[in-house]
């Protein structure tokens, strides 16, 4: 952030690419030599800067979620805002603000919102106002719903629907989930899913048609065994 530079890409002969970074000043060559052993060639760690400023939609979602927490715990909104800003700072080492002329980016705001969503799942705060604003297409949110067994569509207690079909007669508890895509759905929405079919269901509720793919280790961690298909 403090050392943001403009860069351009150029194809390299070996199929890779050159990343050319324009610096405002000549860097300290002695320092480079000390650190890298050479002034001509050295290594840099780079990170793509997100130049998109916080979106209105993100601000709305953040405050809608805060209000859900306000209603649940009866605490002032300002207190919560400061708490999450601080938590963000602790977590990333950067400051954040969603105020009108903020320098924070879309990525920054997403990290902040993830912290709030985490908090709400952890403390069983019902998603009321914020629920319909939540980006249900987002992997992170679906993952949290799976972990906490909450319906992706409505927030009620859910089972895990396995998108991939499993061969008839196989031992369901011994199914290898490595390749499996799952969707956390409550009883009603699970029935809906099977009545409407995946495509119409996904379109109606704005959820990804294929759910999310979780690796074996994650599935174990969140305690998904076998196939609950009915
Ligand atoms: Zn539901
Ligand atoms: Zn199902």
mmCIF file of C-alpha atoms and ligand atoms in Angstrom:
data_model
loop_
_atom_site.group_PDB
_atom_site.id
_atom_site.type_symbol
_atom_site.label_atom_id
_atom_site.label_comp_id
_atom_site.label_asym_id
_atom_site.label_seq_id
_atom_site.Cartn_x
_atom_site.Cartn_y
_atom_site.Cartn_z
ATOM 1 C CA UNK A 1 0.000 0.000 0.000
ATOM 2 C CA UNK A 2 2.665 2.456 1.094
ATOM 3 C CA UNK A 3 4.927 1.410 -1.738
ATOM 4 C CA UNK A 4 2.475 1.044 -4.584
ATOM 5 C CA UNK A 5 4.038 1.116 -8.026
ATOM 6 C CA UNK A 6 2.778 0.946 -11.580
ATOM 7 C CA UNK A 7 3.711 -2.184 -13.492
ATOM 8 C CA UNK A 8 3.396 -3.584 -16.987
ATOM 9 C CA UNK A 9 3.603 -7.131 -18.239
ATOM 10 C CA UNK A 10 5.572 -8.389 -21.182
ATOM 11 C CA UNK A 11 5.650 -11.879 -22.579
ATOM 12 C CA UNK A 12 8.908 -13.747 -22.010
ATOM 13 C CA UNK A 13 10.381 -16.257 -24.495
ATOM 14 C CA UNK A 14 10.060 -19.190 -22.140
ATOM 15 C CA UNK A 15 6.280 -18.844 -21.860
ATOM 16 C CA UNK A 16 6.484 -16.812 -18.653
ATOM 17 C CA UNK A 17 6.230 -13.063 -18.402
ATOM 18 C CA UNK A 18 8.313 -10.113 -17.340
ATOM 19 C CA UNK A 19 6.766 -7.872 -14.758
ATOM 20 C CA UNK A 20 8.239 -4.413 -15.160
ATOM 21 C CA UNK A 21 7.766 -2.150 -12.210
ATOM 22 C CA UNK A 22 8.207 1.604 -12.507
ATOM 23 C CA UNK A 23 9.792 3.125 -9.414
ATOM 24 C CA UNK A 24 9.667 6.837 -8.638
ATOM 25 C CA UNK A 25 13.241 6.924 -7.370
ATOM 26 C CA UNK A 26 16.339 4.899 -7.916
ATOM 27 C CA UNK A 27 16.270 2.277 -5.145
ATOM 28 C CA UNK A 28 19.126 2.005 -2.664
ATOM 29 C CA UNK A 29 21.578 -0.166 -4.590
ATOM 30 C CA UNK A 30 23.849 -0.869 -1.644
ATOM 31 C CA UNK A 31 20.934 -2.205 0.261
ATOM 32 C CA UNK A 32 19.849 -4.359 -2.670
ATOM 33 C CA UNK A 33 23.355 -5.791 -2.969
ATOM 34 C CA UNK A 34 23.482 -6.554 0.747
ATOM 35 C CA UNK A 35 20.141 -8.335 0.694
ATOM 36 C CA UNK A 36 20.253 -10.052 -2.696
ATOM 37 C CA UNK A 37 23.974 -10.455 -3.367
ATOM 38 C CA UNK A 38 23.659 -8.616 -6.669
ATOM 39 C CA UNK A 39 22.528 -5.264 -8.013
ATOM 40 C CA UNK A 40 21.595 -6.615 -11.424
ATOM 41 C CA UNK A 41 19.209 -9.402 -10.527
ATOM 42 C CA UNK A 42 17.232 -9.835 -7.368
ATOM 43 C CA UNK A 43 13.906 -11.134 -6.132
ATOM 44 C CA UNK A 44 10.775 -9.255 -5.183
ATOM 45 C CA UNK A 45 7.600 -10.380 -3.478
ATOM 46 C CA UNK A 46 4.710 -8.867 -5.308
ATOM 47 C CA UNK A 47 1.040 -8.562 -4.777
ATOM 48 C CA UNK A 48 -1.612 -7.220 -7.093
ATOM 49 C CA UNK A 49 -3.064 -3.994 -5.729
ATOM 50 C CA UNK A 50 -6.860 -3.780 -5.776
ATOM 51 C CA UNK A 51 -7.590 -0.289 -7.071
ATOM 52 C CA UNK A 52 -11.380 -0.671 -6.884
ATOM 53 C CA UNK A 53 -12.824 1.407 -4.080
ATOM 54 C CA UNK A 54 -15.325 -0.041 -1.585
ATOM 55 C CA UNK A 55 -18.705 -0.472 -3.254
ATOM 56 C CA UNK A 56 -22.036 0.878 -2.008
ATOM 57 C CA UNK A 57 -23.389 -2.642 -1.948
ATOM 58 C CA UNK A 58 -20.604 -3.758 0.402
ATOM 59 C CA UNK A 59 -21.229 -0.825 2.724
ATOM 60 C CA UNK A 60 -24.939 -1.678 2.800
ATOM 61 C CA UNK A 61 -24.218 -5.311 3.562
ATOM 62 C CA UNK A 62 -21.737 -4.456 6.323
ATOM 63 C CA UNK A 63 -24.188 -2.185 8.138
ATOM 64 C CA UNK A 64 -27.130 -4.541 7.619
ATOM 65 C CA UNK A 65 -25.102 -7.299 9.273
ATOM 66 C CA UNK A 66 -24.065 -4.960 12.087
ATOM 67 C CA UNK A 67 -27.727 -4.173 12.661
ATOM 68 C CA UNK A 68 -28.496 -7.881 12.961
ATOM 69 C CA UNK A 69 -25.904 -8.036 15.723
ATOM 70 C CA UNK A 70 -27.222 -4.819 17.301
ATOM 71 C CA UNK A 71 -30.691 -6.375 17.502
ATOM 72 C CA UNK A 72 -29.390 -9.619 18.913
ATOM 73 C CA UNK A 73 -27.032 -8.354 21.603
ATOM 74 C CA UNK A 74 -28.499 -4.891 22.150
ATOM 75 C CA UNK A 75 -25.180 -3.081 21.740
ATOM 76 C CA UNK A 76 -24.561 0.252 19.994
ATOM 77 C CA UNK A 77 -23.734 0.045 16.295
ATOM 78 C CA UNK A 78 -20.705 2.329 16.702
ATOM 79 C CA UNK A 79 -19.230 0.001 19.256
ATOM 80 C CA UNK A 80 -19.520 -2.931 16.872
ATOM 81 C CA UNK A 81 -18.145 -0.976 13.948
ATOM 82 C CA UNK A 82 -15.056 0.019 15.957
ATOM 83 C CA UNK A 83 -14.681 -3.539 17.176
ATOM 84 C CA UNK A 84 -14.641 -4.990 13.661
ATOM 85 C CA UNK A 85 -12.382 -2.227 12.319
ATOM 86 C CA UNK A 86 -9.954 -3.036 15.119
ATOM 87 C CA UNK A 87 -10.199 -6.738 14.497
ATOM 88 C CA UNK A 88 -9.492 -6.084 10.826
ATOM 89 C CA UNK A 89 -6.448 -4.043 11.740
ATOM 90 C CA UNK A 90 -5.182 -6.731 14.060
ATOM 91 C CA UNK A 91 -5.776 -9.374 11.414
ATOM 92 C CA UNK A 92 -4.262 -7.591 8.403
ATOM 93 C CA UNK A 93 -2.002 -4.921 9.874
ATOM 94 C CA UNK A 94 -3.886 -2.338 7.802
ATOM 95 C CA UNK A 95 -6.502 0.222 8.666
ATOM 96 C CA UNK A 96 -9.916 0.124 7.062
ATOM 97 C CA UNK A 97 -12.811 2.501 6.624
ATOM 98 C CA UNK A 98 -16.055 2.184 4.712
ATOM 99 C CA UNK A 99 -16.699 5.940 4.920
ATOM 100 C CA UNK A 100 -17.538 7.820 1.725
ATOM 101 C CA UNK A 101 -14.057 8.899 0.664
ATOM 102 C CA UNK A 102 -12.232 5.840 1.896
ATOM 103 C CA UNK A 103 -9.092 4.506 0.287
ATOM 104 C CA UNK A 104 -10.031 0.945 1.216
ATOM 105 C CA UNK A 105 -10.595 -1.456 -1.652
ATOM 106 C CA UNK A 106 -13.240 -4.009 -2.604
ATOM 107 C CA UNK A 107 -10.907 -6.765 -1.373
ATOM 108 C CA UNK A 108 -10.396 -4.983 1.954
ATOM 109 C CA UNK A 109 -14.155 -4.669 2.456
ATOM 110 C CA UNK A 110 -14.638 -8.352 1.630
ATOM 111 C CA UNK A 111 -12.162 -9.333 4.323
ATOM 112 C CA UNK A 112 -13.986 -7.106 6.807
ATOM 113 C CA UNK A 113 -17.361 -8.597 5.878
ATOM 114 C CA UNK A 114 -15.930 -12.106 6.275
ATOM 115 C CA UNK A 115 -14.928 -11.217 9.822
ATOM 116 C CA UNK A 116 -18.481 -10.111 10.584
ATOM 117 C CA UNK A 117 -20.013 -13.208 8.969
ATOM 118 C CA UNK A 118 -17.604 -15.399 10.970
ATOM 119 C CA UNK A 119 -18.618 -13.663 14.155
ATOM 120 C CA UNK A 120 -22.315 -14.147 13.426
ATOM 121 C CA UNK A 121 -21.971 -17.853 12.751
ATOM 122 C CA UNK A 122 -19.740 -18.300 15.781
ATOM 123 C CA UNK A 123 -22.162 -16.573 18.141
ATOM 124 C CA UNK A 124 -25.355 -17.839 16.484
ATOM 125 C CA UNK A 125 -26.584 -14.392 15.596
ATOM 126 C CA UNK A 126 -29.598 -14.822 13.303
ATOM 127 C CA UNK A 127 -29.139 -13.282 9.861
ATOM 128 C CA UNK A 128 -32.236 -11.156 9.505
ATOM 129 C CA UNK A 129 -31.767 -7.894 7.626
ATOM 130 C CA UNK A 130 -28.425 -8.912 6.221
ATOM 131 C CA UNK A 131 -29.420 -12.297 4.892
ATOM 132 C CA UNK A 132 -30.802 -11.320 1.526
ATOM 133 C CA UNK A 133 -27.850 -9.035 0.874
ATOM 134 C CA UNK A 134 -25.310 -11.760 1.465
ATOM 135 C CA UNK A 135 -23.474 -12.865 -1.644
ATOM 136 C CA UNK A 136 -24.715 -16.427 -1.860
ATOM 137 C CA UNK A 137 -22.507 -17.071 -4.852
ATOM 138 C CA UNK A 138 -19.487 -16.572 -2.698
ATOM 139 C CA UNK A 139 -17.479 -19.648 -1.789
ATOM 140 C CA UNK A 140 -16.607 -18.354 1.633
ATOM 141 C CA UNK A 141 -20.204 -17.879 2.683
ATOM 142 C CA UNK A 142 -21.270 -21.289 1.413
ATOM 143 C CA UNK A 143 -18.368 -22.852 3.249
ATOM 144 C CA UNK A 144 -19.451 -21.194 6.492
ATOM 145 C CA UNK A 145 -23.017 -22.409 5.926
ATOM 146 C CA UNK A 146 -21.722 -25.977 5.484
ATOM 147 C CA UNK A 147 -19.579 -25.704 8.574
ATOM 148 C CA UNK A 148 -22.402 -24.423 10.713
ATOM 149 C CA UNK A 149 -25.139 -26.497 9.047
ATOM 150 C CA UNK A 150 -27.152 -23.495 8.006
ATOM 151 C CA UNK A 151 -29.350 -23.343 4.902
ATOM 152 C CA UNK A 152 -27.713 -21.298 2.178
ATOM 153 C CA UNK A 153 -31.075 -19.898 1.096
ATOM 154 C CA UNK A 154 -32.892 -19.084 4.333
ATOM 155 C CA UNK A 155 -30.538 -19.595 7.287
ATOM 156 C CA UNK A 156 -32.510 -22.378 8.967
ATOM 157 C CA UNK A 157 -30.756 -25.540 10.201
ATOM 158 C CA UNK A 158 -29.593 -27.519 7.199
ATOM 159 C CA UNK A 159 -28.387 -30.865 6.003
ATOM 160 C CA UNK A 160 -25.675 -31.230 3.447
ATOM 161 C CA UNK A 161 -26.987 -31.985 -0.015
ATOM 162 C CA UNK A 162 -24.476 -33.793 -2.206
ATOM 163 C CA UNK A 163 -24.635 -32.422 -5.700
ATOM 164 C CA UNK A 164 -22.709 -35.299 -7.203
ATOM 165 C CA UNK A 165 -24.685 -38.479 -7.439
ATOM 166 C CA UNK A 166 -23.259 -41.605 -5.912
ATOM 167 C CA UNK A 167 -23.636 -45.046 -7.464
ATOM 168 C CA UNK A 168 -26.544 -47.090 -6.170
ATOM 169 C CA UNK A 169 -25.733 -49.719 -3.593
ATOM 170 C CA UNK A 170 -22.375 -48.313 -2.599
ATOM 171 C CA UNK A 171 -21.586 -48.099 1.091
ATOM 172 C CA UNK A 172 -22.538 -44.507 1.724
ATOM 173 C CA UNK A 173 -20.293 -44.013 4.697
ATOM 174 C CA UNK A 174 -17.305 -45.083 2.672
ATOM 175 C CA UNK A 175 -17.853 -42.701 -0.211
ATOM 176 C CA UNK A 176 -14.743 -40.749 -1.122
ATOM 177 C CA UNK A 177 -15.736 -37.102 -0.944
ATOM 178 C CA UNK A 178 -12.623 -35.749 -2.547
ATOM 179 C CA UNK A 179 -14.476 -34.790 -5.681
ATOM 180 C CA UNK A 180 -17.776 -33.940 -4.114
ATOM 181 C CA UNK A 181 -19.717 -30.772 -4.430
ATOM 182 C CA UNK A 182 -22.102 -29.948 -1.623
ATOM 183 C CA UNK A 183 -24.871 -27.478 -0.808
ATOM 184 C CA UNK A 184 -26.195 -26.822 2.693
ATOM 185 C CA UNK A 185 -30.011 -26.800 2.518
ATOM 186 C CA UNK A 186 -32.860 -26.954 5.028
ATOM 187 C CA UNK A 187 -35.609 -29.546 4.553
ATOM 188 C CA UNK A 188 -37.916 -27.209 2.618
ATOM 189 C CA UNK A 189 -35.257 -25.876 0.299
ATOM 190 C CA UNK A 190 -33.838 -29.353 -0.150
ATOM 191 C CA UNK A 191 -37.238 -30.520 -1.366
ATOM 192 C CA UNK A 192 -37.452 -27.456 -3.574
ATOM 193 C CA UNK A 193 -34.103 -28.310 -5.072
ATOM 194 C CA UNK A 194 -35.276 -31.745 -6.111
ATOM 195 C CA UNK A 195 -38.656 -30.520 -7.354
ATOM 196 C CA UNK A 196 -37.262 -27.698 -9.456
ATOM 197 C CA UNK A 197 -34.022 -29.302 -10.544
ATOM 198 C CA UNK A 198 -30.592 -27.732 -10.049
ATOM 199 C CA UNK A 199 -30.759 -25.096 -12.802
ATOM 200 C CA UNK A 200 -34.124 -23.582 -11.902
ATOM 201 C CA UNK A 201 -33.326 -23.745 -8.215
ATOM 202 C CA UNK A 202 -30.023 -21.930 -8.697
ATOM 203 C CA UNK A 203 -31.683 -19.273 -10.804
ATOM 204 C CA UNK A 204 -34.549 -18.717 -8.369
ATOM 205 C CA UNK A 205 -32.413 -18.391 -5.240
ATOM 206 C CA UNK A 206 -29.226 -16.995 -6.752
ATOM 207 C CA UNK A 207 -27.044 -19.803 -5.552
ATOM 208 C CA UNK A 208 -24.365 -21.601 -7.570
ATOM 209 C CA UNK A 209 -25.894 -24.542 -9.384
ATOM 210 C CA UNK A 210 -23.034 -26.873 -8.419
ATOM 211 C CA UNK A 211 -22.584 -25.882 -4.784
ATOM 212 C CA UNK A 212 -19.006 -25.859 -3.617
ATOM 213 C CA UNK A 213 -16.279 -28.388 -3.925
ATOM 214 C CA UNK A 214 -14.620 -29.213 -0.651
ATOM 215 C CA UNK A 215 -11.537 -31.350 -0.233
ATOM 216 C CA UNK A 216 -11.486 -34.420 1.931
ATOM 217 C CA UNK A 217 -9.679 -32.782 4.798
ATOM 218 C CA UNK A 218 -12.169 -29.919 5.000
ATOM 219 C CA UNK A 219 -15.126 -32.277 4.849
ATOM 220 C CA UNK A 220 -13.668 -34.261 7.705
ATOM 221 C CA UNK A 221 -13.062 -31.104 9.670
ATOM 222 C CA UNK A 222 -16.666 -29.989 9.289
ATOM 223 C CA UNK A 223 -17.905 -33.498 9.931
ATOM 224 C CA UNK A 224 -19.568 -34.391 6.657
ATOM 225 C CA UNK A 225 -19.766 -38.150 6.291
ATOM 226 C CA UNK A 226 -21.420 -40.302 3.698
ATOM 227 C CA UNK A 227 -24.286 -39.167 1.572
ATOM 228 C CA UNK A 228 -27.490 -37.784 2.993
ATOM 229 C CA UNK A 229 -29.293 -37.924 -0.315
ATOM 230 C CA UNK A 230 -32.914 -38.980 -0.004
HETATM 231 ZN ZN1 LIG B 1 -33.841 -23.090 3.651
HETATM 232 ZN ZN1 LIG B 2 -30.474 -33.806 -2.129
#
